[in-house]
Coordinates of C-alpha atoms and ligand atoms in Angstrom, one line a residue:
X1 CA -4.6 24.1 18.7
X2 CA -3.9 24.5 14.9
X3 CA -2.4 27.9 15.2
X4 CA 0.6 27.7 13.0
X5 CA 2.6 29.9 10.4
X6 CA 1.3 29.9 6.8
X7 CA 3.1 30.3 3.5
X8 CA 0.0 31.4 1.3
X9 CA 1.0 31.4 -2.3
X10 CA -1.4 29.6 -4.4
X11 CA -1.0 26.1 -5.7
X12 CA 1.4 25.8 -8.7
X13 CA 1.6 23.5 -11.6
X14 CA 5.0 22.8 -13.3
X15 CA 5.3 23.6 -17.0
X16 CA 5.4 20.8 -19.5
X17 CA 3.9 18.4 -16.9
X18 CA 3.4 15.0 -18.3
X19 CA 0.1 13.4 -18.3
X20 CA 1.4 9.9 -19.0
X21 CA 4.1 7.9 -17.8
X22 CA 5.5 4.5 -19.3
X23 CA 7.8 2.0 -18.3
X24 CA 11.4 2.0 -19.7
X25 CA 12.6 -1.3 -20.8
X26 CA 15.8 -2.2 -23.0
X27 CA 16.2 1.4 -23.8
X28 CA 12.5 2.0 -24.9
X29 CA 9.6 3.8 -23.4
X30 CA 6.7 1.1 -23.4
X31 CA 3.1 0.8 -22.0
X32 CA 2.0 -2.3 -19.9
X33 CA 1.6 -5.3 -22.1
X34 CA -2.1 -5.2 -21.0
X35 CA -2.4 -1.5 -21.4
X36 CA -3.5 -0.9 -17.9
X37 CA -2.6 2.3 -16.0
X38 CA -3.2 3.7 -12.5
X39 CA -3.9 7.3 -11.3
X40 CA -1.4 9.6 -9.7
X41 CA -2.5 12.5 -7.6
X42 CA -1.1 15.7 -6.7
X43 CA -1.1 16.3 -2.9
X44 CA -2.3 19.7 -2.9
X45 CA -5.4 19.3 -4.9
X46 CA -5.6 15.6 -4.5
X47 CA -6.8 15.4 -8.1
X48 CA -5.5 12.9 -10.8
X49 CA -2.7 14.7 -13.0
X50 CA -1.1 11.5 -14.5
X51 CA -1.7 8.1 -15.6
X52 CA 1.2 5.8 -15.0
X53 CA 1.6 2.3 -16.6
X54 CA 0.6 -0.3 -14.2
X55 CA 3.2 -3.1 -14.6
X56 CA 2.6 -6.6 -13.7
X57 CA 4.4 -9.9 -13.9
X58 CA 4.6 -9.9 -17.8
X59 CA 6.2 -6.4 -17.7
X60 CA 8.6 -7.5 -15.0
X61 CA 9.4 -10.4 -17.1
X62 CA 10.3 -8.4 -19.9
X63 CA 12.3 -5.9 -17.9
X64 CA 14.4 -8.7 -16.3
X65 CA 15.0 -10.4 -19.4
X66 CA 16.4 -7.2 -20.9
X67 CA 18.4 -6.7 -17.8
X68 CA 19.7 -10.2 -17.9
X69 CA 20.8 -9.9 -21.6
X70 CA 22.6 -6.7 -20.9
X71 CA 24.5 -8.3 -17.9
X72 CA 25.2 -11.7 -19.9
X73 CA 26.2 -10.1 -23.1
X74 CA 26.6 -6.4 -22.9
X75 CA 29.5 -4.2 -22.2
X76 CA 28.5 -2.7 -18.8
X77 CA 29.7 -5.5 -16.5
X78 CA 33.1 -5.7 -18.5
X79 CA 34.0 -2.2 -18.7
X80 CA 37.0 -0.9 -16.5
X81 CA 35.8 0.8 -13.4
X82 CA 37.1 4.0 -14.8
X83 CA 35.0 3.8 -17.8
X84 CA 31.9 3.3 -15.5
X85 CA 33.0 5.9 -13.2
X86 CA 33.0 8.5 -16.1
X87 CA 29.5 7.6 -17.0
X88 CA 28.3 7.9 -13.2
X89 CA 30.1 11.2 -13.0
X90 CA 28.2 12.4 -16.2
X91 CA 25.0 11.3 -14.5
X92 CA 25.9 13.5 -11.5
X93 CA 26.7 16.4 -13.6
X94 CA 23.4 16.0 -15.5
X95 CA 21.4 15.7 -12.1
X96 CA 23.1 18.8 -10.7
X97 CA 22.6 20.8 -13.9
X98 CA 18.9 20.0 -13.6
X99 CA 18.4 20.3 -10.0
X100 CA 15.8 23.1 -9.9
X101 CA 13.6 21.2 -12.6
X102 CA 14.0 18.0 -10.8
X103 CA 13.0 19.7 -7.4
X104 CA 10.1 21.4 -8.9
X105 CA 8.7 18.1 -10.3
X106 CA 9.4 16.1 -7.2
X107 CA 7.8 18.7 -4.8
X108 CA 4.7 18.7 -7.0
X109 CA 4.5 15.1 -7.1
X110 CA 5.3 14.4 -3.4
X111 CA 4.3 17.5 -1.5
X112 CA 7.9 18.1 -0.1
X113 CA 8.8 21.6 0.4
X114 CA 10.7 22.9 -2.8
X115 CA 13.8 24.0 -0.7
X116 CA 14.1 20.6 0.7
X117 CA 13.4 18.8 -2.4
X118 CA 16.2 20.9 -4.1
X119 CA 18.6 19.4 -1.3
X120 CA 17.5 15.9 -2.0
X121 CA 18.2 16.5 -5.8
X122 CA 21.6 17.7 -5.1
X123 CA 22.2 14.8 -2.6
X124 CA 21.1 12.4 -5.5
X125 CA 24.0 13.8 -7.7
X126 CA 26.3 13.3 -4.8
X127 CA 25.4 9.7 -4.4
X128 CA 26.4 9.0 -8.1
X129 CA 29.7 11.1 -7.6
X130 CA 30.6 9.2 -4.8
X131 CA 30.2 5.7 -6.0
X132 CA 32.0 7.1 -9.2
X133 CA 35.0 7.8 -7.0
X134 CA 34.9 4.9 -4.8
X135 CA 34.8 2.3 -7.5
X136 CA 38.0 3.3 -9.1
X137 CA 39.8 3.8 -5.7
X138 CA 38.5 0.3 -4.6
X139 CA 41.1 -2.4 -3.6
X140 CA 40.6 -5.9 -2.8
X141 CA 42.5 -8.1 -0.5
X142 CA 45.3 -10.3 -1.3
X143 CA 46.7 -12.8 1.3
X144 CA 50.2 -14.3 0.9
X145 CA 51.4 -17.5 2.8
X146 CA 55.2 -17.2 2.1
X147 CA 56.6 -19.7 -0.3
X148 CA 53.3 -21.8 -0.4
X149 CA 50.3 -19.8 -1.7
X150 CA 48.7 -16.5 -2.8
X151 CA 45.0 -16.0 -2.2
X152 CA 43.1 -13.0 -3.7
X153 CA 39.7 -11.8 -4.0
X154 CA 37.9 -11.5 -7.4
X155 CA 35.3 -9.2 -7.0
X156 CA 32.3 -9.5 -9.5
X157 CA 29.0 -8.0 -10.2
X158 CA 26.3 -10.4 -9.4
X159 CA 23.6 -9.9 -12.0
X160 CA 20.3 -8.3 -12.1
X161 CA 19.5 -6.1 -9.2
X162 CA 15.9 -5.5 -8.2
X163 CA 15.6 -2.0 -6.4
X164 CA 12.2 -1.3 -4.7
X165 CA 12.0 2.2 -3.4
X166 CA 9.4 4.2 -1.2
X167 CA 7.6 7.6 -1.8
X168 CA 9.5 9.6 0.7
X169 CA 12.4 11.6 -1.1
X170 CA 11.9 9.2 -4.0
X171 CA 14.4 10.5 -6.4
X172 CA 17.2 10.6 -3.8
X173 CA 16.5 7.2 -2.3
X174 CA 16.5 5.7 -6.0
X175 CA 19.9 7.2 -6.5
X176 CA 21.2 5.6 -3.3
X177 CA 20.6 2.3 -4.8
X178 CA 21.2 2.9 -8.4
X179 CA 24.5 4.5 -7.7
X180 CA 26.4 1.5 -6.3
X181 CA 24.3 -1.2 -8.2
X182 CA 25.5 0.5 -11.4
X183 CA 29.0 1.4 -10.4
X184 CA 29.8 -2.3 -9.5
X185 CA 28.7 -3.4 -13.1
X186 CA 25.1 -4.8 -12.2
X187 CA 22.3 -4.3 -14.3
X188 CA 18.9 -3.3 -12.6
X189 CA 15.2 -3.2 -12.6
X190 CA 13.8 -0.2 -10.6
X191 CA 10.3 -0.4 -9.2
X192 CA 9.5 2.8 -7.8
X193 CA 6.8 3.8 -5.3
X194 CA 3.3 3.9 -6.8
X195 CA 2.5 7.3 -5.1
X196 CA 5.3 9.4 -6.6
X197 CA 6.4 7.9 -10.1
X198 CA 7.2 11.3 -11.7
X199 CA 10.8 12.1 -10.7
X200 CA 11.8 8.4 -11.5
X201 CA 10.8 8.5 -15.0
X202 CA 13.5 11.2 -15.6
X203 CA 16.2 8.7 -14.9
X204 CA 15.8 7.0 -18.3
X205 CA 16.6 10.2 -20.1
X206 CA 19.5 11.2 -17.9
X207 CA 21.1 7.8 -18.2
X208 CA 20.7 7.7 -22.0
X209 CA 22.3 11.1 -22.2
X210 CA 25.1 9.9 -19.8
X211 CA 25.9 6.9 -22.1
X212 CA 24.5 3.9 -20.1
X213 CA 23.9 1.1 -22.6
X214 CA 20.3 -0.1 -23.3
X215 CA 19.0 -2.7 -20.9
X216 CA 21.4 -1.7 -18.1
X217 CA 18.6 0.3 -16.5
X218 CA 15.1 -0.8 -16.6
X219 CA 12.0 0.9 -14.9
X220 CA 8.7 -0.8 -14.3
X221 CA 5.9 1.2 -12.6
X222 CA 3.0 -0.4 -10.7
X223 CA 1.7 -1.3 -7.5
X224 CA 3.8 -3.2 -4.9
X225 CA 1.6 -6.4 -4.8
X226 CA 1.8 -6.7 -8.5
X227 CA 5.0 -5.3 -10.0
X228 CA 7.1 -5.3 -6.8
X229 CA 5.9 -8.9 -5.9
X230 CA 6.8 -10.1 -9.5
X231 CA 10.2 -8.7 -9.1
X232 CA 10.8 -10.1 -5.6
X233 CA 9.8 -13.7 -7.1
X234 CA 11.7 -13.5 -10.3
X235 CA 14.2 -16.4 -10.3
X236 CA 16.7 -14.4 -12.6
X237 CA 17.0 -11.6 -10.0
X238 CA 19.5 -12.5 -7.4
X239 CA 19.5 -9.4 -5.4
X240 CA 16.7 -7.2 -3.9
X241 CA 17.4 -3.9 -2.4
X242 CA 14.4 -2.6 -0.5
X243 CA 13.5 0.5 1.4
X244 CA 10.1 0.8 2.8
X245 CA 7.8 -0.3 5.8
X246 CA 8.9 -3.0 8.1
X247 CA 5.7 -5.0 7.4
X248 CA 6.5 -4.9 3.7
X249 CA 10.1 -5.9 4.4
X250 CA 8.8 -9.0 6.4
X251 CA 6.7 -9.9 3.4
X252 CA 9.3 -9.5 0.8
X253 CA 11.6 -11.6 3.1
X254 CA 9.3 -14.4 3.1
X255 CA 8.7 -14.2 -0.7
X256 CA 12.4 -14.1 -1.4
X257 CA 13.2 -17.0 0.8
X258 CA 12.5 -19.8 -1.6
X259 CA 15.2 -18.2 -4.1
X260 CA 17.6 -17.6 -1.4
X261 CA 18.1 -14.0 -2.6
X262 CA 20.6 -11.5 -1.3
X263 CA 18.6 -9.0 0.6
X264 CA 19.1 -5.4 1.9
X265 CA 16.2 -4.1 4.1
X266 CA 16.1 -0.4 5.1
X267 CA 12.7 -0.2 7.1
X268 CA 10.7 1.9 9.4
X269 CA 11.7 3.8 12.4
X270 CA 10.7 5.5 15.7
X271 CA 14.0 7.1 16.6
X272 CA 14.5 8.7 20.0
X273 CA 16.0 12.2 20.4
X274 CA 17.3 12.2 24.2
X275 CA 17.8 15.7 25.8
X276 CA 19.6 15.8 29.0
X277 CA 19.6 18.7 31.5
X278 CA 23.1 19.6 30.7
X279 CA 22.7 20.1 26.9
X280 CA 22.6 23.3 25.0
X281 CA 18.9 23.6 25.1
X282 CA 18.5 26.1 22.4
X283 CA 20.4 24.0 19.8
X284 CA 18.7 20.9 21.0
X285 CA 15.3 22.5 20.5
X286 CA 16.2 23.8 17.0
X287 CA 17.5 20.4 16.1
X288 CA 14.6 18.3 17.3
X289 CA 12.1 20.5 15.7
X290 CA 14.0 20.2 12.3
X291 CA 14.6 16.3 13.1
X292 CA 10.9 15.6 13.1
X293 CA 9.3 18.1 11.0
X294 CA 11.8 18.4 8.0
X295 CA 10.5 16.4 5.0
X296 CA 7.1 16.7 6.2
X297 CA 8.0 14.2 9.0
X298 CA 8.0 11.7 6.2
X299 CA 11.4 10.7 7.1
X300 CA 12.7 7.2 8.2
X301 CA 15.2 8.6 10.6
X302 CA 12.9 11.3 12.1
X303 CA 13.4 11.9 15.8
X304 CA 9.7 11.3 16.5
X305 CA 10.1 10.6 20.2
X306 CA 11.8 13.3 22.4
X307 CA 12.9 12.0 25.9
X308 CA 13.6 15.0 28.2
X309 CA 15.4 15.0 31.5
X310 CA 12.6 16.1 34.2
X311 CA 14.7 19.1 35.5
X312 CA 14.4 21.0 32.1
X313 CA 11.2 19.2 31.0
X314 CA 8.6 21.9 31.4
X315 CA 10.8 24.6 29.9
X316 CA 11.6 22.3 26.9
X317 CA 8.0 21.5 26.3
X318 CA 6.9 25.1 26.5
X319 CA 9.5 26.4 24.1
X320 CA 9.4 23.4 21.9
X321 CA 5.6 23.9 21.5
X322 CA 6.0 27.6 20.6
X323 CA 8.6 26.8 18.0
X324 CA 6.6 24.2 16.7
X325 CA 3.6 26.5 16.1
X326 CA 5.9 29.0 14.1
X327 CA 6.9 26.2 11.8
X328 CA 5.6 27.5 8.4
X329 CA 3.1 25.2 6.7
X330 CA 2.6 26.0 3.1
X331 CA 2.2 25.1 -0.5
X332 CA 5.1 22.8 -1.4
X333 CA 6.5 25.2 -4.2
X334 CA 6.9 28.1 -2.0
X335 CA 10.5 28.6 -1.1
X336 CA 9.2 29.9 2.4
X337 CA 7.4 26.6 3.3
X338 CA 9.0 24.5 5.8
X339 CA 6.2 21.8 6.0
X340 CA 4.4 20.9 2.9
X341 CA 1.5 18.6 2.0
X342 CA 1.7 14.9 2.9
X343 CA 2.1 12.6 -0.2
X344 CA -1.3 11.1 -0.5
X345 CA -4.8 11.3 1.0
X346 CA -4.7 7.6 2.2
X347 CA -1.4 8.7 4.1
X348 CA -3.0 11.9 5.3
X349 CA -6.0 9.8 6.8
X350 CA -3.5 7.6 8.5
X351 CA -1.4 10.6 10.1
X352 CA -4.7 12.2 11.0
X353 CA -5.9 9.1 12.8
X354 CA -2.9 9.2 15.0
X355 CA -3.4 12.9 15.8
X356 CA -6.9 12.1 17.1
X357 CA -5.3 9.0 19.0
X358 CA -2.8 11.3 20.4
X359 CA -5.4 13.6 21.9
X360 CA -6.5 10.6 24.2
X361 CA -2.9 9.4 24.8
X362 CA -1.0 12.8 25.6
X363 CA -1.3 16.5 26.2
X364 CA -1.7 18.3 22.8
X365 CA 0.6 21.5 23.1
X366 CA 0.6 22.4 19.4
X367 CA -1.0 21.7 16.2
X368 CA -3.5 18.8 16.3
X369 CA -5.2 19.0 12.9
X370 CA -5.5 20.7 9.6
X371 CA -3.6 24.1 9.6
X372 CA -6.0 27.1 9.3
X373 CA -6.0 28.5 5.7
X374 CA -5.9 25.0 4.0
X375 CA -9.3 23.5 3.6
X376 CA -8.2 21.2 1.0
X377 CA -5.1 19.0 0.4
X378 CA -3.0 16.9 2.6
X379 CA -1.7 19.5 5.0
X380 CA -1.2 18.7 8.7
X381 CA -0.2 21.3 11.4
X382 CA 3.0 20.4 13.2
X383 CA 1.7 18.6 16.2
X384 CA 3.3 18.0 19.6
X385 CA 2.0 15.8 22.3
X386 CA 3.6 15.9 25.7
X387 CA 3.5 13.7 28.7
X388 CA 3.1 10.8 26.4
X389 CA 3.5 7.2 28.3
X390 CA 5.9 4.7 26.9
X391 CA 3.0 2.3 26.2
X392 CA 1.0 4.8 24.1
X393 CA 0.6 3.8 20.2
X394 CA 2.0 7.3 19.5
X395 CA 5.0 6.5 21.3
X396 CA 5.4 3.0 19.8
X397 CA 4.2 3.1 16.4
X398 CA 5.8 4.9 13.2
X399 CA 3.4 7.7 12.2
X400 CA 5.6 9.0 9.4
X401 CA 4.2 12.5 9.6
X402 CA 4.6 16.0 11.3
X403 CA 3.7 14.4 14.8
X404 CA 6.1 14.2 17.9
X405 CA 5.8 12.6 21.4
X406 CA 7.5 14.1 24.3
X407 CA 8.1 12.1 27.4
X408 CA 10.1 12.9 30.6
X409 CA 12.8 10.8 32.4
X410 CA 14.6 10.9 35.7
X411 CA 17.7 9.0 35.2
X412 CA 20.1 7.8 32.3
X413 CA 18.9 4.3 32.9
X414 CA 15.4 5.2 32.5
X415 CA 16.2 7.2 29.4
X416 CA 17.8 4.2 27.9
X417 CA 15.2 2.0 28.7
X418 CA 12.7 4.4 27.2
X419 CA 14.8 4.7 24.1
X420 CA 15.2 1.1 23.6
X421 CA 11.6 0.2 24.5
X422 CA 10.1 -0.1 20.9
X423 CA 10.4 -2.5 18.2
X424 CA 12.4 -0.2 15.9
X425 CA 16.2 0.7 16.0
X426 CA 17.1 3.0 13.2
X427 CA 18.5 6.2 14.4
X428 CA 19.1 8.0 17.9
X429 CA 20.0 11.5 18.7
X430 CA 21.6 12.3 22.0
X431 CA 22.0 15.8 23.5
X432 CA 24.4 16.3 26.4
X433 CA 27.7 18.0 27.2
X434 CA 29.0 15.1 29.4
X435 CA 31.3 13.1 27.2
X436 CA 31.2 10.0 29.2
X437 CA 27.5 10.0 29.4
X438 CA 27.2 10.6 25.6
X439 CA 29.5 7.7 24.5
X440 CA 28.1 5.4 27.1
X441 CA 24.5 6.1 25.8
X442 CA 25.5 5.9 22.2
X443 CA 27.1 2.4 22.6
X444 CA 24.0 1.2 24.6
X445 CA 21.3 2.6 22.7
X446 CA 19.5 -0.1 20.3
X447 CA 20.1 2.0 17.0
X448 CA 21.9 1.4 13.8
X449 CA 23.1 5.1 13.6
X450 CA 23.6 7.7 16.5
X451 CA 24.3 11.3 16.4
X452 CA 25.7 13.1 19.4
X453 CA 25.0 16.6 19.6
X454 CA 24.1 16.6 16.2
X455 CA 21.3 16.5 13.5
X456 CA 21.1 13.9 10.9
X457 CA 24.0 14.8 8.8
X458 CA 25.6 11.9 7.1
X459 CA 29.0 11.1 5.6
X460 CA 28.5 9.0 2.7
X461 CA 31.4 6.6 3.7
X462 CA 29.5 5.5 7.1
X463 CA 27.2 2.5 7.3
X464 CA 23.4 3.1 6.9
X465 CA 20.9 0.9 8.2
X466 CA 19.0 -0.2 11.1
X467 CA 18.6 -3.0 13.9
X468 CA 15.6 -4.8 15.3
X469 CA 12.5 -4.0 13.0
X470 CA 14.3 -1.3 11.1
X471 CA 16.4 -3.2 8.8
X472 CA 18.6 -5.9 7.8
X473 CA 22.2 -5.4 6.6
X474 CA 24.1 -2.1 6.1
X475 CA 24.6 -0.2 3.0
X476 CA 26.7 3.0 2.8
X477 CA 30.4 3.3 1.3
X478 CA 32.0 0.1 0.8
X479 CA 29.4 -1.7 2.4
X480 CA 27.1 -1.0 -0.6
X481 CA 29.9 -2.2 -3.0
X482 CA 29.9 -5.5 -0.9
X483 CA 26.3 -6.0 -1.2
X484 CA 26.2 -5.6 -4.9
X485 CA 29.4 -7.9 -5.6
X486 CA 30.3 -11.5 -5.0
X487 CA 33.7 -11.7 -3.5
X488 CA 35.1 -14.9 -5.0
X489 CA 38.2 -16.2 -3.3
X490 CA 41.0 -17.6 -5.7
X491 CA 43.8 -19.7 -4.3
X492 CA 46.9 -20.4 -6.0
X493 CA 49.8 -22.8 -5.0
X494 CA 53.3 -21.5 -5.3
X495 CA 55.1 -24.3 -3.7
X496 CA 54.7 -28.0 -3.8
X497 CA 51.2 -29.0 -4.6
X498 CA 49.6 -29.9 -1.2
X499 CA 47.9 -33.2 -2.3
X500 CA 47.4 -36.0 0.1
X501 CA 46.8 -39.0 -2.0
X502 CA 43.9 -41.1 -1.2
X503 CA 43.6 -44.5 -2.4
X504 CA 47.0 -45.8 -2.2
X505 CA 48.9 -47.2 1.0
X506 CA 51.0 -44.4 2.4
X507 CA 54.3 -44.9 4.3
X508 CA 52.4 -43.7 7.4
X509 CA 48.7 -43.3 6.6
X510 CA 47.8 -41.8 10.0
X511 CA 50.1 -39.1 9.7
X512 CA 49.2 -38.2 6.2
X513 CA 45.5 -38.0 7.0
X514 CA 46.1 -36.0 10.1
X515 CA 48.0 -33.5 8.0
X516 CA 45.1 -33.2 5.4
X517 CA 42.6 -32.6 8.1
X518 CA 44.6 -29.9 9.6
X519 CA 44.9 -27.7 6.4
X520 CA 41.5 -28.1 4.8
X521 CA 38.3 -26.2 5.6
X522 CA 34.7 -27.2 4.8
Ligands
LIG1 P1 5.8 0.6 1.4 O1 6.4 -0.4 2.3 O2 4.4 0.8 1.5 O3 6.2 0.6 -0.1 C1 7.6 0.6 -0.5 C2 7.8 -0.1 -1.9 O4 7.6 -1.5 -1.7 C3 6.9 0.5 -2.8 O5 7.5 0.7 -4.1 C4 5.8 -0.4 -2.9 O6 5.1 -0.5 -4.3 C5 6.6 -1.6 -2.8 N1 5.9 -2.8 -2.2 C6 4.6 -2.9 -1.5 N2 4.3 -4.2 -1.3 C7 5.2 -5.0 -2.0 C8 5.3 -6.2 -2.1 N3 4.4 -7.2 -1.5 N4 6.3 -6.9 -2.8 C9 7.2 -6.0 -3.3 N5 7.3 -4.6 -3.2 C10 6.2 -4.1 -2.6 O7 6.6 1.8 2.1 P2 6.2 3.4 1.8 O8 4.9 3.6 2.4 O9 6.4 3.7 0.4 O10 7.5 4.2 2.6 C11 7.5 4.5 4.0 C12 8.2 3.5 4.7 O11 9.6 3.6 4.2 C13 8.4 4.1 6.2 O12 8.1 3.0 7.1 C14 9.9 4.6 6.2 O13 10.2 4.4 7.6 C15 10.4 3.6 5.4 N6 11.7 4.1 5.0 C16 12.9 3.5 5.4 C17 14.2 4.2 5.1 C18 15.4 3.6 5.5 O14 16.4 3.8 5.0 N7 15.3 2.7 6.8 C19 14.3 5.2 4.2 C20 13.0 5.7 3.7 C21 11.7 5.3 4.2

């Protein structure tokens, strides 16, 4: 069952690959205070190619202190939005001008196909450009009470933002947090994922070149339970923006609780793609194949459960399995590759354990193991299980690899119950030509984002986020600006001062106290 197309060009090592990565604190590249490092593997050979500084509490303390100084005393939070915007546009220009090199390094480090890594590098530039534009166009509210009062919103950066990111599309996901955090005048400490630290190390040079002052951007590499944990528990970090697994999110939630931090949580998913019989089947098949196998299936919004109306189920499964078998598995740097190598042997073992489990829970119709021609590296053939029951673990649990479960349904109600019958609620995709059904389904499905007759194509102005175990809060567009800023309300009296006098005997005390109670909150 592992027949699959293969792109066979041999492995490739980028020129000038670093062998050592340090932290970047207060404008300087530095080792860990205790000198410790951890190994970074490349996912094609699974050999260590890099030693990265292993940050711990002492390193986080230094990075937070630098970021706090840059926030309290430095120019960045005090600059005009237009000035910060210019720097952000310059960052976007630099990222765009180096997209090929960025993609080459990202693809080597993460195993993502080079063509998709290139798209992610460009999206990272676009994230900076978007927030550079948004911050100068941004207006805040003013409320007038005629003749009496003006109230306005004084929006302020909050301080040191802690940014914790995962290993899937690392550079792009970092840009997603760095763009709005910096645009709004905060300073940051980034803790990138330990499986893929290579591209994150490039930010320091890019920011320096673009004119970001020292101390505004700080980077500490290291393991989640050491460096990440210290960042979450640091009292001088009022905000944590986290993207990663739901279970890690729960832990961070608890660890941040004593400090009452602002939290943004973008977590896991097990998103349904629902195909009704009246859909354009050809387009739906193309989209659902791409929806789960792009980015190696290591995609939070992957449509990893496909629900298909019974009258077209057999045809769908047959055509889907045939197409999945033609998906080109190959070396990440090969432009023909559609599915590359999974990020790390630990993750490969996890995905493979689900593939084996799937053989007991569903009917294997494509893939099912290591693709022919790849005896080493973290390669998994695009794998399709049909007839998967809703209580199967491969239906319920996030696999985060090129593995999909297909399940039939008979009615709209059953489709909705299946779609909603998991703990996650990140995305949903609906394929139908019936307008009423499409909107009714979209509004009832428990998902933060819904695409109707569409793949995952996102306008940067729209909210991004999940419900249930998929996240807390929404970022995207002005919602990101809201997360990274305080909105202080300032009230100004224009007329007579509204000042009930306590402590003296009024002419009519009852009336005066009643009037005061009417117009005061809290
Ligand atoms: P992970 O939760 O294992 O790690 C994410 C980050 O958290 C890493 O930097 C890690 O070092 C750090 N971390 C781990 N333990 C920590 C702790 N105790 N305290 C502080 N930090 C800690 O996730 P992953 O395996 O790197 O990424 C894959 C997951 O991310 C999947 O579940 C995927 O769905 C999710 N994801 C979600 C979105 C989204 O926007 N909803 C986007 C991409 C990925």
